[in-house]
């Protein structure tokens, strides 16, 4: 068993003119995702949506700047923390994670002996 | 045994030469089995490799005294596993450099009965070729862990420094352990994709070796043998998988042309130019047999179809007398399961033979417009060939020039330059 972070990257432009229908769909998809995780035998241990990348602030060597750490076309928009048997199960889960305007990164959590 | 006595070895010793040969043979044929069986004990690839390496070294010495055992693989496996168990007993956490492999609960990690050692080679192969690893890492790891090639040998084969290759292998092992890639054979529903990745890796090993210029270092030619060995091993472990049969057919049929693949200047010869009298007919027979097996029973996969195309070529007495309609049909089927632009380009070459160069050119122009083959020198080269056949010498010259710009291989560049000169001459000749 190991923990993995699923990082959701999406092009925010996709949500710029989002209709209420679209937002509903996205909310429902994330709700379904939580059920699907359990069905796959993995555990959902946390997850949040992030406010848009314009609200980000970066600090590097004590210098505070407006904006994300790295400017990318697809910005970090949310995350899920899961527990899975192994990478294959983590990937199976991650494939179901809604990310219609981008994709996800799967990163194993570091354990310290 | 006089020479053995002369070296101070006890009476009843066996010839050093025979032992060395036996160890080398066992290295070639049993490495994967021994390593896979040892990984089962250690769950730590590095430690397993050390123990297996030690076992082979121990064999050099022990077999001189006792003779080569009837089953060298079993001897090596037992020795390596015993060392592994000893190492684990002595081990403290400081020694471990990488976290452990995931081996599922219920897997027996104890010292199995010598005669009941399970064959874990499939687990090893599928782990090395996991999609979470970059393709070049999959290739390096497969050659290293399944074939037992040294880092230096793999580096030489892929024309990188040993340090680069060592870093690549270490990074791959870290990824396997850190991301917890499980040491197992994929489940049935994952198998088609996972198997395709394994076959792609083996095919890449083969083409790297097969495309090596003649006179290249021996280790590159060795890659062809390793790829064939890997495929035959896989066939033994998965006898019912048609795509494995398909890959073996493809490799055997392609290797049948080994003697004619390059000309004296080192340039890769076109199928058109190869002396078919020097093709290996026994290999072709084996390949054709395998193709039939691979195509049997339903929807053939991309390796079976590529092999079928190679079989049609192998059957033809000459390029002109090839069943081009059949080849085109096979490419149609191949594109359906493998919609790759390179396949589309190869298909258009067949179209040139069935429907003429103008039809083929139209398809190649469409591919060029699509942009997927940007930087792929065989597209302008193929277009140039069509234009040449249509008598459009000026346009052909331009297209050959585009191919030349993308080409780094000296012998191929010389060929293209030659074509360009031909086109200039033909363009200037009022008789056409």
Coordinates of C-alpha atoms in Angstrom, one line a residue:
Chain A
X1 CA 0.0 0.0 0.0
X2 CA 1.2 3.5 -0.8
X3 CA -0.1 7.0 -1.0
X4 CA -0.2 8.9 -4.2
X5 CA -1.0 12.5 -5.0
X6 CA -3.1 13.1 -8.2
X7 CA -2.5 16.6 -9.5
X8 CA -5.0 18.0 -11.9
X9 CA -3.7 20.3 -14.6
X10 CA -6.2 22.1 -16.8
X11 CA -6.4 25.0 -19.3
X12 CA -8.5 27.4 -17.3
X13 CA -9.8 28.9 -20.5
X14 CA -12.0 25.9 -20.7
X15 CA -13.9 27.2 -17.7
X16 CA -13.9 30.9 -18.7
X17 CA -17.3 31.0 -20.2
X18 CA -18.6 28.0 -18.3
X19 CA -22.3 27.5 -18.4
X20 CA -24.1 26.3 -15.3
X21 CA -24.7 23.0 -17.1
X22 CA -20.9 22.5 -17.6
X23 CA -20.2 23.3 -14.0
X24 CA -22.9 20.9 -12.9
X25 CA -21.4 18.2 -15.1
X26 CA -17.9 18.7 -13.6
X27 CA -19.3 18.7 -10.0
X28 CA -21.1 15.4 -10.7
X29 CA -18.1 13.9 -12.3
X30 CA -16.0 14.6 -9.3
X31 CA -18.7 13.2 -7.1
X32 CA -18.8 10.0 -9.2
X33 CA -15.1 9.8 -9.0
X34 CA -15.1 9.4 -5.2
X35 CA -17.5 6.4 -5.6
X36 CA -15.4 4.9 -8.3
X37 CA -12.2 5.1 -6.2
X38 CA -13.9 3.0 -3.6
X39 CA -15.2 0.5 -6.2
X40 CA -11.7 0.0 -7.4
X41 CA -10.6 -0.9 -3.9
X42 CA -8.5 2.2 -3.4
X43 CA -9.0 4.8 -0.7
X44 CA -9.7 8.5 -1.2
X45 CA -8.0 10.4 1.7
X46 CA -8.4 14.0 0.6
X47 CA -8.8 16.3 -2.2
X48 CA -9.6 20.0 -3.0
X49 CA -10.2 22.2 -5.9
X50 CA -7.9 25.2 -6.1
X51 CA -8.8 28.8 -6.9
X52 CA -7.7 30.0 -10.3
X53 CA -4.0 30.4 -11.1
X54 CA -4.4 34.2 -11.1
X55 CA -4.8 34.0 -7.3
X56 CA -1.4 32.3 -6.9
X57 CA 1.5 33.9 -5.1
X58 CA 5.1 32.6 -5.4
X59 CA 8.0 33.0 -3.0
X60 CA 11.5 32.3 -4.2
X61 CA 14.5 33.3 -2.1
X62 CA 12.3 35.5 0.1
X63 CA 11.0 37.4 -3.0
X64 CA 7.3 37.4 -3.2
X65 CA 5.8 37.6 -6.7
X66 CA 2.3 37.4 -8.2
X67 CA 1.5 34.3 -10.2
X68 CA 2.3 30.6 -10.2
X69 CA 5.8 29.0 -9.7
X70 CA 5.9 28.1 -13.4
X71 CA 3.8 29.6 -16.1
X72 CA 2.2 26.7 -18.1
X73 CA -0.6 26.5 -20.5
X74 CA -2.4 24.1 -18.2
X75 CA -2.4 25.2 -14.6
X76 CA -2.7 23.2 -11.4
X77 CA -6.3 23.2 -10.5
X78 CA -6.8 20.7 -7.8
X79 CA -5.6 17.5 -6.2
X80 CA -6.6 14.2 -4.7
X81 CA -4.7 12.2 -2.1
X82 CA -5.3 8.4 -2.5
X83 CA -4.0 5.2 -1.1
X84 CA -3.5 2.4 -3.6
X85 CA -1.9 -1.1 -3.6
X86 CA 0.7 -0.1 -6.2
X87 CA 1.2 2.2 -9.2
X88 CA -1.1 0.2 -11.5
X89 CA -4.0 0.7 -9.1
X90 CA -3.1 4.4 -8.7
X91 CA -3.1 4.8 -12.4
X92 CA -6.4 3.0 -12.8
X93 CA -7.9 5.5 -10.3
X94 CA -6.2 8.5 -11.9
X95 CA -7.5 7.6 -15.3
X96 CA -11.0 8.2 -13.9
X97 CA -10.2 11.5 -12.4
X98 CA -12.1 14.3 -14.2
X99 CA -9.7 16.6 -16.1
X100 CA -11.4 17.4 -19.4
X101 CA -9.3 20.5 -20.2
X102 CA -5.9 18.9 -19.5
X103 CA -4.7 15.8 -17.6
X104 CA -3.3 14.5 -14.3
X105 CA 0.1 13.8 -12.8
X106 CA 0.4 10.9 -10.4
X107 CA 3.2 11.3 -7.8
X108 CA 4.0 8.8 -5.0
X109 CA 4.2 10.2 -1.5
X110 CA 7.6 10.0 0.1
X111 CA 7.9 7.8 3.1
X112 CA 10.6 8.1 5.7
X113 CA 11.8 5.0 7.4
Chain B
X1 CA 43.9 -33.6 -17.1
X2 CA 47.6 -32.8 -17.2
X3 CA 47.1 -29.2 -17.9
X4 CA 44.7 -28.9 -15.0
X5 CA 47.2 -30.4 -12.7
X6 CA 49.8 -28.1 -14.0
X7 CA 47.7 -25.2 -12.8
X8 CA 47.7 -26.6 -9.3
X9 CA 44.0 -27.7 -9.3
X10 CA 43.2 -30.9 -7.5
X11 CA 42.8 -34.2 -9.3
X12 CA 39.5 -34.8 -10.9
X13 CA 39.3 -31.2 -12.0
X14 CA 37.6 -30.3 -15.2
X15 CA 38.9 -28.3 -18.2
X16 CA 38.9 -24.6 -17.5
X17 CA 37.9 -23.9 -21.1
X18 CA 34.9 -26.2 -20.8
X19 CA 33.8 -24.6 -17.6
X20 CA 34.2 -21.0 -19.0
X21 CA 32.1 -22.0 -22.0
X22 CA 29.4 -23.6 -19.8
X23 CA 29.3 -20.5 -17.6
X24 CA 29.0 -18.2 -20.7
X25 CA 26.3 -20.4 -22.1
X26 CA 24.4 -20.4 -18.8
X27 CA 24.8 -16.6 -18.7
X28 CA 23.2 -16.3 -22.1
X29 CA 20.4 -18.7 -21.6
X30 CA 19.6 -18.7 -17.8
X31 CA 20.3 -15.2 -16.6
X32 CA 16.6 -14.1 -16.8
X33 CA 15.4 -17.2 -14.9
X34 CA 18.0 -16.9 -12.2
X35 CA 17.5 -13.2 -11.7
X36 CA 13.7 -13.4 -11.7
X37 CA 13.9 -16.2 -9.1
X38 CA 16.3 -14.2 -6.9
X39 CA 14.2 -11.0 -7.1
X40 CA 11.4 -13.1 -5.6
X41 CA 13.5 -13.6 -2.5
X42 CA 15.0 -10.1 -2.2
X43 CA 12.3 -7.8 -3.6
X44 CA 15.4 -5.6 -4.2
X45 CA 16.6 -5.6 -7.8
X46 CA 20.1 -4.4 -7.0
X47 CA 20.7 -7.0 -4.3
X48 CA 19.3 -9.7 -6.6
X49 CA 21.7 -8.7 -9.4
X50 CA 24.6 -8.8 -7.0
X51 CA 23.7 -12.3 -5.8
X52 CA 23.2 -13.6 -9.3
X53 CA 26.5 -12.1 -10.4
X54 CA 28.2 -13.7 -7.4
X55 CA 26.6 -17.1 -8.2
X56 CA 28.0 -17.0 -11.8
X57 CA 31.5 -16.1 -10.4
X58 CA 31.1 -19.0 -7.9
X59 CA 30.2 -21.3 -10.7
X60 CA 33.5 -20.6 -12.5
X61 CA 35.3 -21.9 -9.5
X62 CA 33.0 -24.7 -8.2
X63 CA 32.4 -26.3 -11.6
X64 CA 36.1 -26.7 -12.1
X65 CA 36.1 -28.9 -9.0
X66 CA 32.8 -30.8 -9.4
X67 CA 32.2 -30.6 -13.2
X68 CA 29.4 -28.7 -14.9
X69 CA 26.1 -29.7 -13.3
X70 CA 23.4 -31.5 -15.4
X71 CA 21.1 -28.5 -14.9
X72 CA 23.4 -25.4 -14.6
X73 CA 20.3 -23.1 -14.3
X74 CA 19.0 -24.9 -11.2
X75 CA 22.5 -24.8 -9.6
X76 CA 22.9 -21.1 -10.3
X77 CA 19.3 -20.3 -9.1
X78 CA 19.8 -22.2 -5.8
X79 CA 23.2 -20.6 -5.2
X80 CA 22.0 -17.1 -6.0
X81 CA 18.9 -17.5 -3.8
X82 CA 20.9 -18.9 -0.9
X83 CA 23.2 -15.9 -1.1
X84 CA 20.2 -13.6 -1.2
X85 CA 18.7 -15.1 2.0
X86 CA 22.1 -14.9 3.8
X87 CA 22.4 -11.2 2.7
X88 CA 18.9 -10.4 4.0
X89 CA 19.7 -12.0 7.3
X90 CA 22.8 -9.9 7.7
X91 CA 21.2 -6.8 6.3
X92 CA 20.5 -3.6 8.1
X93 CA 18.4 -0.7 6.8
X94 CA 21.5 1.4 6.1
X95 CA 22.6 -1.0 3.4
X96 CA 19.5 -0.6 1.3
X97 CA 19.9 2.1 -1.3
X98 CA 16.5 1.8 -2.9
X99 CA 13.1 1.0 -1.5
X100 CA 11.8 -2.5 -2.1
X101 CA 9.9 -3.8 -5.0
X102 CA 6.2 -4.4 -4.5
X103 CA 5.7 -8.2 -4.4
X104 CA 2.1 -9.0 -3.7
X105 CA 1.0 -10.7 -0.4
X106 CA 0.6 -14.4 -0.8
X107 CA 3.7 -14.7 -2.9
X108 CA 5.9 -17.2 -1.4
X109 CA 9.2 -15.6 -0.4
X110 CA 10.8 -18.6 1.3
X111 CA 13.5 -20.9 0.0
X112 CA 11.6 -23.0 -2.4
X113 CA 12.4 -26.7 -3.0
X114 CA 15.1 -26.8 -5.7
X115 CA 12.9 -28.7 -8.1
X116 CA 9.9 -26.4 -7.7
X117 CA 11.4 -23.1 -8.5
X118 CA 8.7 -21.2 -10.3
X119 CA 9.5 -19.4 -13.5
X120 CA 9.2 -15.7 -12.8
X121 CA 10.6 -14.5 -16.1
X122 CA 7.3 -13.1 -17.3
X123 CA 7.1 -10.9 -14.2
X124 CA 10.6 -9.6 -14.9
X125 CA 9.8 -8.8 -18.5
X126 CA 6.5 -7.0 -17.8
X127 CA 8.1 -5.0 -15.0
X128 CA 11.0 -3.9 -17.2
X129 CA 8.5 -2.8 -19.9
X130 CA 6.0 -1.0 -17.7
X131 CA 4.4 2.0 -19.4
X132 CA 5.4 4.3 -16.6
X133 CA 9.0 3.9 -17.7
X134 CA 10.3 5.8 -20.7
X135 CA 10.8 3.7 -23.8
X136 CA 14.6 4.0 -23.7
X137 CA 14.5 3.0 -20.0
X138 CA 12.4 -0.1 -20.9
X139 CA 14.9 -1.1 -23.5
X140 CA 17.9 -0.6 -21.2
X141 CA 16.3 -2.4 -18.3
X142 CA 15.2 -5.4 -20.5
X143 CA 18.6 -5.8 -21.9
X144 CA 20.2 -5.5 -18.5
X145 CA 17.8 -7.6 -16.3
X146 CA 16.4 -10.1 -18.8
X147 CA 19.4 -10.6 -21.1
X148 CA 22.1 -9.9 -18.5
X149 CA 24.0 -7.5 -20.7
X150 CA 26.4 -5.2 -18.9
X151 CA 25.9 -1.4 -18.7
X152 CA 28.9 -1.0 -20.9
X153 CA 27.6 -3.4 -23.6
X154 CA 24.2 -1.7 -23.7
X155 CA 25.8 1.8 -23.9
X156 CA 27.9 0.6 -26.8
X157 CA 24.9 -0.8 -28.6
X158 CA 23.0 2.5 -28.3
X159 CA 25.9 4.8 -28.9
X160 CA 25.9 6.6 -25.5
X161 CA 28.5 6.7 -22.8
X162 CA 28.5 4.1 -20.1
X163 CA 27.8 6.9 -17.5
X164 CA 24.7 7.9 -19.4
X165 CA 23.4 4.4 -19.6
X166 CA 24.2 3.7 -15.9
X167 CA 22.2 6.8 -15.0
X168 CA 19.4 5.7 -17.2
X169 CA 19.2 2.3 -15.6
X170 CA 19.5 3.7 -12.0
X171 CA 16.7 6.2 -12.7
X172 CA 14.5 3.4 -14.0
X173 CA 15.1 1.3 -11.0
X174 CA 14.4 4.3 -8.7
X175 CA 11.1 4.9 -10.6
X176 CA 10.1 1.2 -10.2
X177 CA 10.8 1.3 -6.5
X178 CA 9.7 4.8 -5.7
X179 CA 6.4 4.8 -7.6
X180 CA 5.8 1.2 -6.4
X181 CA 5.6 -0.6 -9.8
X182 CA 4.4 -4.1 -8.8
X183 CA 6.5 -7.1 -9.7
X184 CA 3.8 -9.1 -11.4
X185 CA 2.3 -10.3 -14.7
X186 CA -0.6 -8.0 -15.7
X187 CA -4.1 -9.1 -15.4
X188 CA -6.0 -10.3 -18.5
X189 CA -7.7 -7.0 -19.2
X190 CA -4.4 -5.1 -19.1
X191 CA -2.5 -7.7 -21.0
X192 CA -3.0 -6.6 -24.6
X193 CA -1.6 -3.2 -24.1
X194 CA 1.2 -4.4 -21.8
X195 CA 2.2 -7.2 -24.1
X196 CA 2.2 -4.7 -27.0
X197 CA 4.8 -2.6 -25.0
X198 CA 7.0 -5.7 -24.5
X199 CA 6.9 -6.6 -28.1
X200 CA 7.6 -3.0 -29.1
X201 CA 10.7 -3.0 -26.9
X202 CA 12.0 -6.2 -28.3
X203 CA 11.3 -5.0 -31.9
X204 CA 13.3 -1.8 -31.1
X205 CA 16.2 -3.9 -29.9
X206 CA 16.0 -5.9 -33.1
X207 CA 15.8 -2.9 -35.5
X208 CA 18.7 -1.1 -33.7
X209 CA 20.8 -4.2 -34.3
X210 CA 19.5 -4.9 -37.8
X211 CA 19.9 -1.3 -39.0
X212 CA 23.5 -1.1 -37.8
X213 CA 25.9 -0.5 -40.6
X214 CA 27.9 -3.6 -41.6
X215 CA 31.2 -3.5 -39.8
X216 CA 29.7 -1.8 -36.8
X217 CA 30.8 -3.2 -33.4
X218 CA 29.8 -6.8 -32.8
X219 CA 27.6 -5.9 -30.0
X220 CA 25.1 -4.3 -32.3
X221 CA 24.7 -7.5 -34.4
X222 CA 24.4 -9.2 -31.1
X223 CA 21.2 -7.2 -30.5
X224 CA 19.5 -9.1 -33.3
X225 CA 20.3 -12.4 -31.6
X226 CA 19.1 -11.1 -28.3
X227 CA 15.9 -9.9 -29.8
X228 CA 15.3 -13.3 -31.4
X229 CA 16.1 -15.0 -28.1
X230 CA 13.8 -12.7 -26.1
X231 CA 10.9 -13.4 -28.5
X232 CA 11.5 -17.2 -28.5
X233 CA 11.6 -17.1 -24.7
X234 CA 8.4 -15.1 -24.6
X235 CA 6.8 -17.6 -27.0
X236 CA 7.7 -20.4 -24.7
X237 CA 6.2 -18.6 -21.8
X238 CA 3.1 -17.4 -23.7
X239 CA 2.5 -20.1 -26.4
X240 CA -1.1 -19.1 -27.1
X241 CA -0.5 -15.4 -27.8
X242 CA -0.7 -14.7 -31.5
X243 CA 1.1 -11.4 -31.4
X244 CA 4.1 -13.0 -29.9
X245 CA 4.1 -15.4 -32.8
X246 CA 3.6 -12.4 -35.1
X247 CA 6.7 -10.7 -33.7
X248 CA 8.8 -13.8 -34.0
X249 CA 7.6 -14.2 -37.6
X250 CA 8.4 -10.6 -38.3
X251 CA 11.9 -10.8 -36.8
X252 CA 12.7 -14.1 -38.5
X253 CA 11.5 -12.9 -41.9
X254 CA 13.4 -9.6 -41.6
X255 CA 16.5 -11.4 -40.4
X256 CA 16.3 -13.7 -43.4
X257 CA 17.4 -10.7 -45.4
X258 CA 20.4 -10.1 -43.2
X259 CA 23.0 -10.8 -45.9
X260 CA 21.5 -8.3 -48.4
X261 CA 20.5 -5.5 -46.1
X262 CA 23.4 -3.3 -46.8
X263 CA 25.6 -2.6 -49.8
X264 CA 29.3 -2.3 -50.0
X265 CA 29.2 1.4 -49.2
X266 CA 27.3 0.6 -46.0
X267 CA 24.1 2.1 -47.3
X268 CA 20.9 0.3 -46.4
X269 CA 19.6 -1.3 -49.6
X270 CA 16.1 -0.9 -50.7
X271 CA 14.0 -4.0 -51.0
X272 CA 14.0 -3.3 -54.7
X273 CA 17.8 -3.6 -54.9
X274 CA 18.4 -6.7 -52.7
X275 CA 19.6 -9.9 -54.2
X276 CA 16.9 -12.3 -53.3
X277 CA 19.0 -15.3 -54.1
X278 CA 20.9 -14.5 -50.9
X279 CA 17.9 -14.5 -48.6
X280 CA 17.8 -17.3 -46.1
X281 CA 15.1 -19.7 -47.4
X282 CA 14.9 -21.8 -44.2
X283 CA 14.3 -18.7 -42.1
X284 CA 11.6 -17.6 -44.6
X285 CA 9.9 -21.0 -44.3
X286 CA 9.9 -20.8 -40.5
X287 CA 8.6 -17.2 -40.8
X288 CA 5.8 -18.1 -43.1
X289 CA 4.7 -20.9 -40.8
X290 CA 4.6 -18.6 -37.9
X291 CA 2.6 -16.0 -39.8
X292 CA -0.1 -18.6 -40.5
X293 CA -0.3 -19.3 -36.8
X294 CA -0.4 -15.6 -35.9
X295 CA -3.2 -14.8 -38.3
X296 CA -5.3 -17.7 -37.2
X297 CA -8.3 -17.2 -34.9
X298 CA -9.7 -13.7 -35.3
X299 CA -8.4 -10.2 -35.5
X300 CA -4.7 -10.1 -36.2
X301 CA -2.7 -7.6 -34.4
X302 CA -0.1 -5.2 -35.8
X303 CA 2.9 -7.6 -35.4
X304 CA 1.1 -10.4 -37.2
X305 CA 0.1 -8.1 -40.0
X306 CA 3.6 -6.6 -40.4
X307 CA 4.9 -10.2 -40.5
X308 CA 2.3 -11.1 -43.2
X309 CA 3.5 -8.2 -45.3
X310 CA 7.1 -9.4 -44.9
X311 CA 6.0 -12.9 -45.9
X312 CA 4.4 -11.7 -49.1
X313 CA 7.7 -9.9 -49.9
X314 CA 9.7 -13.0 -49.1
X315 CA 7.6 -15.1 -51.5
X316 CA 8.0 -12.8 -54.4
X317 CA 10.8 -13.6 -56.9
X318 CA 11.3 -9.9 -57.5
X319 CA 10.1 -6.5 -56.5
X320 CA 8.1 -6.1 -59.6
X321 CA 6.5 -9.6 -59.3
X322 CA 5.3 -9.0 -55.7
X323 CA 1.6 -9.4 -55.0
X324 CA 1.2 -5.6 -54.4
X325 CA -2.6 -5.8 -54.2
X326 CA -2.3 -8.2 -51.3
X327 CA 0.3 -6.0 -49.6
X328 CA -1.9 -3.0 -50.0
X329 CA -4.8 -4.9 -48.4
X330 CA -2.6 -6.0 -45.5
X331 CA -1.6 -2.3 -45.0
X332 CA -5.3 -1.4 -44.9
X333 CA -5.8 -3.9 -42.1
X334 CA -2.7 -2.7 -40.4
X335 CA -3.8 0.9 -40.4
X336 CA -7.1 -0.1 -38.8
X337 CA -5.3 -1.5 -35.8
X338 CA -2.3 0.8 -35.9
X339 CA -3.2 4.2 -37.3
X340 CA 0.4 5.4 -37.6
X341 CA 1.4 8.0 -40.2
X342 CA 4.6 5.9 -41.0
X343 CA 2.3 2.9 -41.8
X344 CA 0.3 5.2 -44.0
X345 CA 3.4 6.2 -45.8
X346 CA 4.5 2.6 -46.3
X347 CA 1.0 1.8 -47.6
X348 CA 1.3 4.6 -50.1
X349 CA 4.4 3.0 -51.5
X350 CA 2.3 -0.1 -52.2
X351 CA -0.4 2.1 -53.7
X352 CA 2.3 3.3 -56.2
X353 CA 2.7 -0.3 -57.3
X354 CA -1.1 -1.0 -57.6
X355 CA -2.4 2.4 -58.8
X356 CA 0.6 4.2 -60.1
X357 CA 2.8 7.0 -58.8
X358 CA 0.3 9.8 -59.3
X359 CA -2.2 8.1 -56.9
X360 CA 0.6 7.4 -54.4
X361 CA 1.9 11.0 -54.7
X362 CA -1.6 12.3 -53.8
X363 CA -1.6 10.3 -50.6
X364 CA 1.9 11.4 -49.7
X365 CA 1.0 15.0 -50.3
X366 CA -1.9 14.6 -47.9
X367 CA 0.4 13.1 -45.3
X368 CA 2.8 16.0 -45.7
X369 CA -0.1 18.5 -45.3
X370 CA -1.1 16.7 -42.1
X371 CA 2.3 17.5 -40.6
X372 CA 2.6 14.3 -38.6
X373 CA 5.7 13.2 -40.5
X374 CA 7.6 16.5 -40.3
X375 CA 11.3 15.8 -40.0
X376 CA 10.8 12.2 -41.2
X377 CA 13.2 11.9 -44.2
X378 CA 11.5 9.0 -45.8
X379 CA 8.5 11.2 -46.7
X380 CA 10.3 13.6 -49.0
X381 CA 12.4 10.7 -50.3
X382 CA 9.2 8.7 -51.2
X383 CA 7.7 11.8 -52.8
X384 CA 10.9 12.4 -54.7
X385 CA 10.7 8.8 -56.0
X386 CA 7.1 9.3 -57.2
X387 CA 8.0 12.6 -58.9
X388 CA 11.0 10.9 -60.6
X389 CA 8.8 8.2 -62.0
X390 CA 6.4 10.8 -63.3
X391 CA 9.2 12.5 -65.1
X392 CA 8.8 15.6 -62.9
X393 CA 12.6 16.0 -62.6
X394 CA 12.8 19.5 -61.2
X395 CA 10.2 18.8 -58.4
X396 CA 12.0 15.4 -57.7
X397 CA 15.3 17.2 -57.3
X398 CA 13.8 19.6 -54.8
X399 CA 12.2 16.7 -52.8
X400 CA 15.5 14.7 -52.8
X401 CA 17.1 17.9 -51.5
X402 CA 14.5 18.0 -48.6
X403 CA 15.3 14.4 -47.7
X404 CA 19.0 15.2 -47.8
X405 CA 18.6 18.0 -45.3
X406 CA 17.0 15.6 -42.9
X407 CA 19.6 12.9 -43.4
X408 CA 22.6 12.3 -41.2
X409 CA 23.8 9.0 -42.5
X410 CA 26.8 9.4 -44.8
X411 CA 26.0 6.5 -47.1
X412 CA 22.4 7.6 -47.5
X413 CA 23.4 11.2 -48.1
X414 CA 25.7 10.0 -50.9
X415 CA 22.8 8.1 -52.4
X416 CA 20.5 11.1 -52.2
X417 CA 23.2 13.4 -53.7
X418 CA 23.5 10.9 -56.5
X419 CA 19.8 11.1 -57.2
X420 CA 19.9 14.9 -57.2
X421 CA 22.6 14.8 -59.8
X422 CA 20.6 12.4 -61.9
X423 CA 17.6 14.6 -61.7
X424 CA 19.6 17.6 -62.7
X425 CA 21.0 15.7 -65.7
X426 CA 17.6 14.4 -66.7
X427 CA 16.1 17.8 -66.3
X428 CA 18.7 19.3 -68.6
X429 CA 18.3 16.6 -71.2
X430 CA 15.9 17.8 -73.9
X431 CA 15.1 14.2 -74.8
X432 CA 13.6 13.9 -71.2

